[in-house]
Amino acid sequence: MLIKVYGSAVFGIEATTIVVEVNIDKGVGYHLVGLPDNAIKESNFRIAAALQNNGYRIPGKKITINMAPADLRKEGSAYDLTLALGILAASEQIKSEDIHNYLIMGELSLDGSLQSIKGALPIAIKAEHEGFKGFILPKENAKEAAIVDGLQVYGVENIKEVIAFFDQGIPLEETIVNTRQEFYDHLDLPEFDFADVKGQESIKRCMEIAAAGGHNIILIGPPGAGKTMLAKRLPSILPPMTLHEALETTKIHSVVGKVKNKGLMSQRPFRSPHHTISSAALVGGGGYPQPGEISLSHNGVLFLDELPEFERRVLEVMRQPMEDREVTIARAQYTVTYPSSFMLVASMNPSPGGYFNDPDAPVTSSPAEMQRYLGKISGPLLDRIDIHIEVTPVPFEKLSDDRKGESSVAIRKRVEAARDLQTKRFEDIKDLHYNAQMNTKHIREFCKLDASSKALLKSAMQRLNLSARAYDRILKVARTIADLEGQGHLNENHISEAIQYRSLDREGWLG
């Protein structure tokens, strides 16, 4: 008897429906075809034990299973439940009239219980789009999949429940999530608050500008100056994610199995990889391409602490995704694209010893050592960072002051007001939401300068020997400063403040 059961494969952040055809005929043998990987080939041992431990069996006949489309590589252990039910239905051990209406996924344990799978959200979106009546999957992933409206999602703990549902009509408990309520109920502030930061008013100002315009920022300062502390608090002043952003971010995290019982993500991601990270782990890749850290920080913050300690080759692969806000990973058989629209926050010491131009420093570095240290970061990468700011240690008087600084809530209100202005400005332009995303054409249109501002910028360009990209960055930052003040036109003050935030371009910075 021939039976068709439906599963799904995830490529990039999109799912493709897989038809599992099970045919049982005279003879003996077990043939699994359709480009399965080793995890799927081993499934017959898990399935045999799970069925036997629950009172069923794999029939001693010729079993042929085809996973269509047959030219598409299938991977992972999430097809165990799909294959097991196909075998039971084809051998007439259970009824199969309604089995084609459901998409079924899950990894089996030997006792028949189900383990979680990856990519439940993209699979649920595809199942709803293709008109499936329901999606049966492990209970651990049910909340994540139930985000999708118009699809019945059933989270199960054991294969017995699924067999009873199809064979005896015993209903499964549907998982229902009110997506909007779930999302808005969890829009709380992160645990870190700018009120905890003593002093550092100029750096807080930089962070506010960076958040308001979505600009990349690098903090340069000695150990203990507060660079990491400030970076960790940046998500607390970013505007809350929209429902669309939350769905997109959750989709990426679902593909790598980082959502599970959480459901919809409401907080902007903050990723802080260690400096020993490989280029594949940072931008994505591998034999079966997976999203990297830059995609996991999509719509959030990627924090690279001690930037010169990262391998130069690893940092260079980030250049193109930072410009395009997506990363494409090509393999011989297929190509996947992951979104990677993130804010880069980097920090670094000004010298190998950590101290720079400090007469009381325990270790001093020669100019040659400092040039070598800073040379680990390429000019093109620094050009893509809009704001460079020096962080100085906080004096004792400010550290011991009992007064609290301005809270993240107060700063976030100003950031949201500036973002609202940008939303209105760019409402007719596709895929442009904030100032950092502007290209050269948009800069010419929205960052017009008067004569005095132009003269000031020309003088700075010549004196600092800035590149054309740095010129664009200064105008973008100036546009954000004007937005924070609620002003439509740029003036000299906005330009001069933006020029200050190019520390690493200043001649003599090493001297």
Coordinates of C-alpha atoms in Angstrom, one line a residue, residues 85-502:
L85 CA 3.5 7.4 10.9
G86 CA 4.0 6.7 7.1
I87 CA 5.2 3.2 7.9
L88 CA 2.2 2.6 10.3
A89 CA -0.3 3.9 7.8
A90 CA 1.1 2.0 4.8
S91 CA 1.2 -1.3 6.8
E92 CA -2.5 -0.5 7.9
Q93 CA -1.6 -0.7 11.6
I94 CA -3.4 2.7 11.9
K95 CA -6.1 4.5 9.9
S96 CA -4.8 7.0 7.4
E97 CA -7.9 8.8 5.9
D98 CA -6.9 12.2 7.4
I99 CA -3.1 11.9 7.6
H100 CA -2.5 13.9 4.4
N101 CA -4.2 17.0 5.9
Y102 CA -1.4 17.5 8.5
L103 CA 2.2 18.4 8.4
I104 CA 4.1 16.2 10.9
M105 CA 7.6 16.7 12.3
G106 CA 9.5 15.4 15.4
E107 CA 12.6 13.5 16.5
L108 CA 11.8 10.2 18.3
S109 CA 13.4 8.9 21.4
L110 CA 13.6 5.1 21.8
D111 CA 10.6 5.1 24.2
G112 CA 8.5 7.0 21.7
S113 CA 8.7 10.5 23.3
L114 CA 9.5 13.5 21.1
Q115 CA 12.5 15.7 21.1
S116 CA 12.4 19.4 19.9
I117 CA 13.2 20.3 16.3
K118 CA 14.7 23.4 14.6
G119 CA 12.9 25.8 12.3
A120 CA 9.3 25.3 13.6
L121 CA 8.3 28.8 12.8
P122 CA 9.3 28.9 9.1
I123 CA 7.7 25.4 8.8
A124 CA 4.4 26.6 10.3
I125 CA 4.4 29.7 8.0
K126 CA 4.8 27.4 5.0
A127 CA 2.2 24.9 6.3
E128 CA -0.4 27.7 6.7
H129 CA 0.5 29.1 3.2
E130 CA 0.0 25.7 1.6
G131 CA -3.4 25.1 3.2
F132 CA -2.6 22.3 5.7
K133 CA -5.3 21.8 8.3
G134 CA -2.8 21.4 11.1
F135 CA 0.8 21.0 12.2
I136 CA 1.8 18.2 14.6
L137 CA 5.2 18.7 16.3
P138 CA 7.0 18.3 19.7
K139 CA 5.3 20.1 22.6
E140 CA 8.5 22.1 23.2
N141 CA 8.2 23.8 19.8
A142 CA 4.4 24.3 19.9
K143 CA 4.3 27.8 21.3
E144 CA 6.8 29.0 18.6
A145 CA 4.7 27.5 15.8
A146 CA 1.4 28.7 17.2
I147 CA 2.5 32.3 16.4
V148 CA 1.1 31.7 12.9
D149 CA -2.6 32.5 12.6
G150 CA -4.9 30.3 10.7
L151 CA -3.1 27.0 11.4
Q152 CA -4.0 24.5 14.1
V153 CA -0.9 23.6 16.0
Y154 CA -0.7 20.5 18.2
G155 CA 2.2 20.0 20.5
V156 CA 2.6 16.3 21.5
E157 CA 4.9 14.6 24.0
N158 CA 4.7 11.0 22.7
I159 CA 4.0 9.1 19.5
K160 CA 1.1 7.3 21.3
E161 CA -0.8 10.6 21.3
V162 CA -0.4 11.0 17.5
I163 CA -1.4 7.4 16.8
A164 CA -4.5 7.7 19.0
F165 CA -5.4 10.9 17.2
F166 CA -5.4 9.3 13.7
D167 CA -6.5 5.8 14.7
Q168 CA -9.1 6.3 17.3
G169 CA -10.0 10.0 16.8
I170 CA -8.9 11.0 20.3
P171 CA -8.4 14.8 19.9
L172 CA -5.1 16.5 20.5
E173 CA -4.8 19.7 22.6
E174 CA -4.4 22.7 20.3
T175 CA -1.8 25.3 21.3
I176 CA -3.2 28.8 20.9
V177 CA -1.2 31.9 21.2
N178 CA -2.5 35.4 21.0
T179 CA 0.4 36.8 19.1
R180 CA -0.2 40.5 19.6
Q181 CA -1.0 40.2 23.3
E182 CA 2.0 37.9 23.8
F183 CA 4.2 40.5 22.0
Y184 CA 3.0 43.6 23.7
D185 CA 2.9 42.0 27.2
H186 CA 6.6 41.3 27.1
L187 CA 7.8 44.7 25.8
D188 CA 9.7 45.4 29.1
L189 CA 13.0 47.2 29.4
P190 CA 16.1 45.0 29.5
E191 CA 17.8 44.5 32.8
F192 CA 20.6 47.0 32.1
D193 CA 19.9 50.7 32.5
F194 CA 21.9 53.8 31.7
A195 CA 21.0 55.2 35.1
D196 CA 23.6 52.9 36.6
V197 CA 26.4 54.6 34.6
K198 CA 28.3 57.2 36.5
G199 CA 29.7 60.1 34.5
Q200 CA 30.5 59.5 30.8
E201 CA 28.0 62.0 29.6
S202 CA 29.6 62.5 26.2
I203 CA 29.6 58.7 25.6
K204 CA 26.0 58.5 26.6
R205 CA 25.3 61.3 24.0
C206 CA 27.1 59.2 21.4
M207 CA 25.1 56.1 22.3
E208 CA 21.9 58.1 22.0
I209 CA 22.9 59.4 18.5
A210 CA 23.9 55.8 17.5
A211 CA 20.5 54.4 18.7
A212 CA 18.5 57.2 17.1
G213 CA 20.0 56.7 13.6
G214 CA 21.0 53.0 13.8
H215 CA 24.7 54.0 13.4
N216 CA 27.6 51.7 14.0
I217 CA 29.9 52.8 16.8
I218 CA 33.4 52.0 18.1
L219 CA 34.5 52.8 21.7
I220 CA 38.2 53.4 22.2
G221 CA 39.6 53.5 25.8
P222 CA 41.8 51.9 28.4
P223 CA 40.7 48.9 30.5
G224 CA 38.1 49.7 33.1
A225 CA 36.8 52.9 31.4
G226 CA 33.3 51.3 31.0
K227 CA 33.2 50.4 27.3
T228 CA 31.5 47.0 27.9
M229 CA 29.2 48.4 30.5
L230 CA 28.0 51.1 28.1
A231 CA 27.6 48.7 25.1
K232 CA 25.4 46.3 27.2
R233 CA 23.0 49.1 27.9
L234 CA 22.5 50.2 24.3
P235 CA 19.6 47.8 23.6
S236 CA 17.7 49.5 26.5
I237 CA 17.4 52.8 24.6
L238 CA 16.6 51.3 21.2
P239 CA 13.0 51.6 20.1
P240 CA 10.9 48.5 20.7
M241 CA 10.7 46.0 17.9
T242 CA 7.6 46.2 15.6
L243 CA 5.6 43.0 15.3
H244 CA 7.1 42.5 11.8
E245 CA 10.6 42.8 13.1
A246 CA 9.8 40.4 16.0
L247 CA 8.5 37.8 13.5
E248 CA 11.6 38.2 11.3
T249 CA 14.0 37.9 14.2
T250 CA 12.2 34.9 15.7
K251 CA 12.3 33.2 12.4
I252 CA 16.1 33.3 12.3
H253 CA 16.5 32.2 15.9
S254 CA 14.0 29.4 15.2
V255 CA 16.2 28.0 12.4
V256 CA 19.1 27.4 14.9
G257 CA 16.7 26.1 17.6
K258 CA 17.1 29.0 20.0
V259 CA 13.3 29.8 20.5
K260 CA 11.5 26.7 21.7
N261 CA 9.2 27.6 24.6
K262 CA 9.7 31.3 24.3
G263 CA 7.3 32.0 21.4
L264 CA 7.6 35.4 19.8
M265 CA 10.8 37.3 20.7
S266 CA 10.0 40.8 22.0
Q267 CA 13.5 42.0 23.0
R268 CA 16.0 43.1 20.4
P269 CA 18.9 40.6 20.3
F270 CA 22.3 41.4 21.8
R271 CA 25.1 39.1 20.6
S272 CA 28.6 39.3 22.0
P273 CA 30.8 36.6 20.3
H274 CA 34.3 35.8 21.6
H275 CA 37.3 37.0 19.6
T276 CA 38.3 33.4 18.7
I277 CA 35.2 33.1 16.5
S278 CA 35.6 31.7 13.0
S279 CA 34.4 33.5 9.9
A280 CA 31.7 30.9 9.2
A281 CA 30.4 31.3 12.8
L282 CA 30.3 35.1 12.4
V283 CA 28.7 35.5 9.0
G284 CA 27.1 32.0 8.7
G285 CA 28.0 29.0 6.7
G286 CA 29.1 25.4 7.2
G287 CA 28.4 22.2 5.3
Y288 CA 24.7 22.8 5.8
P289 CA 24.6 26.6 5.9
Q290 CA 23.4 28.0 9.2
P291 CA 22.9 31.7 10.3
G292 CA 25.9 33.3 11.9
E293 CA 26.2 35.9 14.7
I294 CA 25.5 38.8 12.3
S295 CA 22.1 37.2 11.3
L296 CA 21.3 36.3 14.9
S297 CA 21.8 39.9 15.8
H298 CA 19.4 41.0 13.0
N299 CA 17.3 44.0 14.2
G300 CA 19.5 44.2 17.3
V301 CA 23.1 44.8 18.4
L302 CA 26.3 42.9 17.6
F303 CA 29.0 43.7 20.1
L304 CA 32.6 42.9 19.3
D305 CA 34.7 43.4 22.4
E306 CA 38.5 44.0 21.9
L307 CA 38.1 44.4 18.1
P308 CA 41.9 44.1 17.2
E309 CA 42.0 40.6 18.9
F310 CA 39.6 39.2 16.2
E311 CA 41.3 37.7 13.2
R312 CA 41.6 40.3 10.4
R313 CA 40.3 37.7 7.9
V314 CA 37.2 37.2 10.1
L315 CA 36.5 40.9 10.3
E316 CA 36.9 41.5 6.6
V317 CA 34.1 39.0 5.7
M318 CA 31.7 41.3 7.6
R319 CA 32.3 44.3 5.3
Q320 CA 29.8 43.3 2.5
P321 CA 27.0 42.2 4.9
M322 CA 27.3 45.6 6.7
E323 CA 26.7 47.4 3.5
D324 CA 24.0 45.2 2.0
R325 CA 22.3 44.3 5.3
E326 CA 22.0 40.7 4.2
V327 CA 24.5 37.8 3.7
T328 CA 24.4 35.3 0.9
I329 CA 26.1 31.9 1.4
A330 CA 26.7 30.0 -1.9
R331 CA 27.2 26.3 -2.2
A332 CA 27.6 24.2 -5.4
Q333 CA 24.0 22.9 -5.1
Y334 CA 22.1 25.9 -3.7
T335 CA 22.4 29.5 -2.3
V336 CA 20.8 30.8 0.9
T337 CA 20.4 34.4 2.0
Y338 CA 20.0 35.5 5.6
P339 CA 19.1 39.0 6.7
S340 CA 21.7 40.8 8.7
S341 CA 20.6 44.4 9.5
F342 CA 22.3 44.9 12.8
M343 CA 24.0 47.7 14.7
L344 CA 27.7 47.1 15.2
V345 CA 29.1 48.2 18.5
A346 CA 32.9 47.6 18.8
S347 CA 35.3 48.4 21.6
M348 CA 39.1 48.4 21.7
N349 CA 42.1 49.5 23.8
P350 CA 44.1 52.3 22.2
S351 CA 47.3 50.3 22.4
P352 CA 48.5 46.7 23.1
G353 CA 49.2 47.6 26.8
G354 CA 45.8 49.2 27.1
Y355 CA 47.0 52.7 28.1
F356 CA 47.7 55.6 25.8
N357 CA 49.4 58.8 26.5
D358 CA 49.0 58.2 30.2
P359 CA 52.1 59.2 32.2
D360 CA 51.0 57.0 35.2
A361 CA 50.4 54.0 33.0
P362 CA 52.0 50.7 34.2
V363 CA 52.8 49.7 30.6
T364 CA 53.6 52.0 27.7
S365 CA 53.7 51.0 24.0
S366 CA 56.0 52.4 21.3
P367 CA 54.4 54.1 18.3
A368 CA 55.5 51.2 16.1
E369 CA 53.7 48.7 18.4
M370 CA 50.5 50.9 18.4
Q371 CA 50.6 51.2 14.6
R372 CA 50.8 47.4 14.3
Y373 CA 48.0 46.9 16.9
L374 CA 45.7 49.4 15.1
G375 CA 46.7 48.0 11.7
K376 CA 44.8 44.8 12.5
I377 CA 41.6 46.7 11.7
S378 CA 41.4 47.7 8.1
G379 CA 40.6 51.2 6.9
P380 CA 37.5 50.0 4.8
L381 CA 36.0 48.4 8.0
L382 CA 36.6 51.6 10.1
D383 CA 35.0 53.6 7.2
R384 CA 31.8 51.6 7.7
I385 CA 31.7 52.6 11.4
D386 CA 29.9 56.0 11.6
I387 CA 30.9 57.0 15.1
H388 CA 34.4 56.7 16.7
I389 CA 34.6 57.9 20.3
E390 CA 37.3 57.9 23.0
V391 CA 36.2 56.7 26.4
T392 CA 38.2 58.0 29.4
P393 CA 38.2 56.6 32.9
V394 CA 35.7 58.0 35.3
P395 CA 37.2 60.1 38.1
F396 CA 36.7 59.0 41.8
E397 CA 34.4 62.0 42.5
K398 CA 31.9 60.8 39.9
L399 CA 32.2 57.1 40.8
S400 CA 31.4 57.9 44.5
D401 CA 28.5 60.3 43.6
D402 CA 25.2 58.8 44.9
R403 CA 23.1 60.6 42.3
K404 CA 21.7 58.4 39.6
G405 CA 22.3 59.3 35.9
E406 CA 19.5 59.8 33.3
S407 CA 17.5 56.6 32.9
S408 CA 17.2 54.5 29.7
V409 CA 13.4 55.3 29.6
A410 CA 14.1 59.0 29.3
I411 CA 16.7 58.6 26.6
R412 CA 14.6 56.1 24.7
K413 CA 11.7 58.7 24.5
R414 CA 14.1 61.1 22.6
V415 CA 15.4 58.2 20.4
E416 CA 11.8 57.1 19.5
A417 CA 10.9 60.8 18.6
A418 CA 13.9 60.9 16.3
R419 CA 13.0 57.5 14.7
D420 CA 9.4 58.7 14.2
L421 CA 10.8 61.7 12.1
Q422 CA 12.9 59.3 10.1
T423 CA 9.9 56.9 9.5
K424 CA 7.8 59.8 8.1
R425 CA 10.7 61.0 6.0
F426 CA 11.4 57.6 4.4
E427 CA 7.8 56.3 4.3
D428 CA 7.7 56.2 0.5
I429 CA 11.1 54.5 0.1
K430 CA 11.2 50.7 0.3
D431 CA 13.6 49.0 2.9
L432 CA 14.7 52.4 4.3
H433 CA 13.7 53.0 7.9
Y434 CA 16.4 55.0 9.6
N435 CA 19.4 57.3 8.7
A436 CA 22.2 54.7 8.8
Q437 CA 20.4 52.9 5.9
M438 CA 20.6 55.9 3.5
N439 CA 22.6 55.4 0.3
T440 CA 24.4 58.2 -1.6
K441 CA 21.3 59.2 -3.5
H442 CA 19.3 59.6 -0.2
I443 CA 22.1 61.5 1.4
R444 CA 22.1 64.1 -1.4
E445 CA 18.4 64.5 -1.0
F446 CA 17.9 64.6 2.7
C447 CA 21.3 66.0 4.0
K448 CA 21.5 69.4 2.1
L449 CA 24.1 71.8 3.5
D450 CA 24.2 75.6 3.6
A451 CA 27.3 77.5 2.5
S452 CA 28.9 77.7 6.0
S453 CA 28.3 74.0 6.8
K454 CA 29.8 73.1 3.4
A455 CA 32.9 75.2 4.0
L456 CA 33.3 73.6 7.5
L457 CA 33.0 70.1 6.1
K458 CA 35.4 70.8 3.2
S459 CA 38.0 72.1 5.6
A460 CA 37.6 69.0 7.8
M461 CA 37.8 66.6 4.8
Q462 CA 41.1 68.2 3.6
R463 CA 42.7 68.4 7.1
L464 CA 41.8 64.9 8.2
N465 CA 42.2 63.4 4.7
L466 CA 38.8 61.7 4.9
S467 CA 37.5 59.2 2.3
A468 CA 34.3 59.7 0.4
R469 CA 32.6 57.0 2.6
A470 CA 33.6 59.0 5.7
Y471 CA 32.1 62.1 4.2
D472 CA 28.8 60.2 3.8
R473 CA 29.0 58.9 7.4
I474 CA 29.5 62.4 8.7
L475 CA 26.4 63.6 6.9
K476 CA 24.3 60.7 8.1
V477 CA 25.3 61.3 11.8
A478 CA 24.7 65.1 11.4
R479 CA 21.2 64.2 10.0
T480 CA 20.5 62.1 13.1
I481 CA 21.8 64.9 15.5
A482 CA 19.4 67.3 13.7
D483 CA 16.5 64.8 14.1
L484 CA 17.2 64.5 17.9
E485 CA 16.8 68.3 18.1
G486 CA 13.7 68.1 15.9
Q487 CA 15.2 70.3 13.2
G488 CA 14.6 69.8 9.5
H489 CA 17.8 71.4 8.2
L490 CA 21.4 70.7 9.0
N491 CA 23.5 73.5 10.4
E492 CA 27.2 74.0 11.4
N493 CA 26.6 72.7 14.9
H494 CA 25.3 69.4 13.6
I495 CA 28.3 69.1 11.2
S496 CA 30.9 70.0 13.8
E497 CA 29.6 67.6 16.3
A498 CA 29.5 64.8 13.7
I499 CA 33.1 65.5 12.7
Q500 CA 34.1 65.1 16.4
Y501 CA 32.9 61.5 16.2
R502 CA 35.7 60.4 13.7

